[in-house]
Short mmCIF file of C-alpha atoms in Angstrom, two decimals:
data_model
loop_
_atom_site.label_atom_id
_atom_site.label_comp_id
_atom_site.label_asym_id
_atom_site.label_seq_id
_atom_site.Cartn_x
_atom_site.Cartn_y
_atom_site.Cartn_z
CA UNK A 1 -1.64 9.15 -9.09
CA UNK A 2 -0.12 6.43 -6.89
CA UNK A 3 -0.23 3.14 -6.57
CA UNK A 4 -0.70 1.19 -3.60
CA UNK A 5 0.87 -2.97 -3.41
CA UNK A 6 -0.89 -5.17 -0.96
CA UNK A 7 1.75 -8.07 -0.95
CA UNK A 8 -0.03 -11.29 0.42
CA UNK A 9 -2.67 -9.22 2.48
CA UNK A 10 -4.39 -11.85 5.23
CA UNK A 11 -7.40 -9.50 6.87
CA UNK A 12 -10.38 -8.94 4.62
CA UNK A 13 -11.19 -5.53 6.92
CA UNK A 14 -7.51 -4.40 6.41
CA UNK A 15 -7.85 -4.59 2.34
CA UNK A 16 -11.60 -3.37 2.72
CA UNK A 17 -10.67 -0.16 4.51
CA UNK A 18 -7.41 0.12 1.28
CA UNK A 19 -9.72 -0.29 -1.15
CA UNK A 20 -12.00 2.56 0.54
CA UNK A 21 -8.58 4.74 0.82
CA UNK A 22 -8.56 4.28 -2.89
CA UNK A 23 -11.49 4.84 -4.40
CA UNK A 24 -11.32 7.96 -2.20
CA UNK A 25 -7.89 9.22 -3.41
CA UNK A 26 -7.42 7.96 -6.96
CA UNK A 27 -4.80 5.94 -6.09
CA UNK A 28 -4.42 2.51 -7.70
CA UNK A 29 -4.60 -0.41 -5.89
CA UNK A 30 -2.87 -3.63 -6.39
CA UNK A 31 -3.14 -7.01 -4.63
CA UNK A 32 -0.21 -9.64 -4.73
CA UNK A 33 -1.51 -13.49 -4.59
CA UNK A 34 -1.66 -15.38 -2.61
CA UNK A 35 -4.38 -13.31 -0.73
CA UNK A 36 -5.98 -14.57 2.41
CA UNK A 37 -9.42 -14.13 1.11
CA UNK A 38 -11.43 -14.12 -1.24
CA UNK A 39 -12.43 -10.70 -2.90
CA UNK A 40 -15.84 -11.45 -2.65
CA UNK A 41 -15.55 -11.99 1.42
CA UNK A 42 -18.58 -10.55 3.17
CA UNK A 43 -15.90 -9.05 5.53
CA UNK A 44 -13.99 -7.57 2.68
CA UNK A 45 -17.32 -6.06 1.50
CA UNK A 46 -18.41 -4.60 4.70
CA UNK A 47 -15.19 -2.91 5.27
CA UNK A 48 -15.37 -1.38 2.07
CA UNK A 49 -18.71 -0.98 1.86
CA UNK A 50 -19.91 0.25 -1.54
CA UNK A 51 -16.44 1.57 -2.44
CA UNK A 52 -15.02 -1.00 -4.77
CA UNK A 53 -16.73 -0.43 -7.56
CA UNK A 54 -15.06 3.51 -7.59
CA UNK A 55 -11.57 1.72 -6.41
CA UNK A 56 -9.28 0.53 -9.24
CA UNK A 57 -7.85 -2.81 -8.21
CA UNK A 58 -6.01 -5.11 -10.54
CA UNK A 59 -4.86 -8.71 -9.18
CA UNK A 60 -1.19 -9.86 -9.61
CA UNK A 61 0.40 -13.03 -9.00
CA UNK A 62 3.63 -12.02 -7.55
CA UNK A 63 5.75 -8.50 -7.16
CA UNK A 64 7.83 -9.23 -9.74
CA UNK A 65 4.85 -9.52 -12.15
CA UNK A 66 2.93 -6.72 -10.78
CA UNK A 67 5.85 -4.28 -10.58
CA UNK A 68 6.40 -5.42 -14.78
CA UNK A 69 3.05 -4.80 -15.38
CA UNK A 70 2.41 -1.52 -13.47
CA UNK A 71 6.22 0.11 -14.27
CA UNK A 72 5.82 2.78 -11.52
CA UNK A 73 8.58 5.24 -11.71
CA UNK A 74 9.97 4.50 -8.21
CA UNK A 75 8.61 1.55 -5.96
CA UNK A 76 9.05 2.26 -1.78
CA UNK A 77 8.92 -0.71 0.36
CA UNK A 78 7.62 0.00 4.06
CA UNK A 79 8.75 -2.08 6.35
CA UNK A 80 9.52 -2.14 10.29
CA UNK A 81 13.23 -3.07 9.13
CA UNK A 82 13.61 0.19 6.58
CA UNK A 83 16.24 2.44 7.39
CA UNK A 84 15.13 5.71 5.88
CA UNK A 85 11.28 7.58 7.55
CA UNK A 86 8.67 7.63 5.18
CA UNK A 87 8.33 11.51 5.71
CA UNK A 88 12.48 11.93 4.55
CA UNK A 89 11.90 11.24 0.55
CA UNK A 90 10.29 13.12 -2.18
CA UNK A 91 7.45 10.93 -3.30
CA UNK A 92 6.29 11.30 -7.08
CA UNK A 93 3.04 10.59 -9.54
CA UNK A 94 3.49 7.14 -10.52
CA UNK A 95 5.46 5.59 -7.40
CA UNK A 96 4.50 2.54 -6.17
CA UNK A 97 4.28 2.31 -2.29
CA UNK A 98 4.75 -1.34 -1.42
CA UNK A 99 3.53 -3.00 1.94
CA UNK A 100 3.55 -6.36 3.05
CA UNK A 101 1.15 -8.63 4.92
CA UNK A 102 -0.12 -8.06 8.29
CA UNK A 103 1.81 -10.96 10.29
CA UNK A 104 5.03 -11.22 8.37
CA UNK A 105 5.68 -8.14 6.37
CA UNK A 106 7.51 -8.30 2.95
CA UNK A 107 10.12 -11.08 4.10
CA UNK A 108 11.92 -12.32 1.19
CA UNK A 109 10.76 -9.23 -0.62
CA UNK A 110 12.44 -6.66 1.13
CA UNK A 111 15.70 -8.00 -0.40
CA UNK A 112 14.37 -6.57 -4.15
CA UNK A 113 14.35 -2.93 -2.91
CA UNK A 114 17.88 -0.71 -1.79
CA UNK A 115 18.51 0.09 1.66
CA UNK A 116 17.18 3.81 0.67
CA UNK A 117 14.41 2.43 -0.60
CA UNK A 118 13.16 0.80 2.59
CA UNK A 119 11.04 2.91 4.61
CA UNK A 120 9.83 3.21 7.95
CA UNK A 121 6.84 4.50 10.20
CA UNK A 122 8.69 6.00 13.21
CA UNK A 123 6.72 4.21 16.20
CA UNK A 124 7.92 3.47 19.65
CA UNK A 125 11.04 1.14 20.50
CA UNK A 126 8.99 -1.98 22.24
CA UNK A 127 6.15 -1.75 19.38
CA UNK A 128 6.01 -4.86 16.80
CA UNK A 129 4.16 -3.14 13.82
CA UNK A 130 1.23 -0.73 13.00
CA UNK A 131 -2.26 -1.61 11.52
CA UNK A 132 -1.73 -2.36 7.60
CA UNK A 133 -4.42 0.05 6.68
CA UNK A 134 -3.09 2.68 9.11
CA UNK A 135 0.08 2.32 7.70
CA UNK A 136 -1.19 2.90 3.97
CA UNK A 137 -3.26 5.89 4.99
CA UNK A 138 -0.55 7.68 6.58
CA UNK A 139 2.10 7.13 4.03
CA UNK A 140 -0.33 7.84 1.03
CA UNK A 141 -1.78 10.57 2.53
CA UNK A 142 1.79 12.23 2.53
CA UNK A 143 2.83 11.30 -0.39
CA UNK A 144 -0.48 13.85 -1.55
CA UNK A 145 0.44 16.41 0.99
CA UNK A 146 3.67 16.73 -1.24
CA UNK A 147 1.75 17.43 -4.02
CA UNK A 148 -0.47 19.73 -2.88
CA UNK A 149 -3.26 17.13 -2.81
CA UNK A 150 -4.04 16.97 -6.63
CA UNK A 151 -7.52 16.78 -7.74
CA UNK A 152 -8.86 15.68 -4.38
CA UNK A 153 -10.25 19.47 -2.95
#
């Protein structure tokens, strides 16, 4: 099982479609505050339509508390300014894949995990960032692939 970390997520849809991504792949979701939403946003809702209630997602107040409280065995940042591609490490059960919000990324965050431990979606020169629940998809999604998918066939 993995865990995802929403850090300050803005978009009600983009969370919605996480939590969906979730309940559909066992992994854990966590949300850092302050969100831009409430969790009981119609928009939120739609998105992820009658999914959250088979989604586990626990509420944090900051990373630092939520990595304390979840102790994942490795935690990967993703971030446009990582210097290592997402599909170059050897994801694990229990690592925490960390992503920040959708107009400013992890900012002061970023400076908590090693250079190796900032990753990257490859994506063309000219390009400012991907879609935050594209992002978590993909990198989740191989994460499993590395495991041979575990209990999800």
């Amino acid at each position: 099982m993995f865990h995802i970390v929403l850090v300050e997520p803005e978009i009600p849809p983009n969370t919605g479609n996480v939590i969906r991504l979730a309940a559909n792949t066992g992994a854990h979701l966590h949300l850092v505050h302050p969100l831009g939403f409430r969790l009981d946003d119609t928009r939120l809702r739609r998105a992820g339509l009658d999914y959250h209630e088979w989604a586990r997602v626990a509420e944090h107040p900051s990373l630092v508390d939520c990595l304390r409280q979840v102790r994942p065995r490795r935690a990967w940042a993703l971030s446009t300014h990582g210097s290592v591609g997402y599909h170059q490490v050897r994801y694990a059960p229990g690592d925490a894949l960390v992503f920040g919000c959708e107009t400013g990324g992890l900012r002061r965050e970023l400076t908590r995990f090693s250079p190796g431990r900032r990753l990257r979606l490859p994506m063309r020169p000219e390009s400012r960032s991907m879609n935050l629940g594209n992002s978590v998809s993909v990198v989740l999604y191989e994460a499993l692939r590395q495991q041979d998918f575990p209990e999800l066939e």
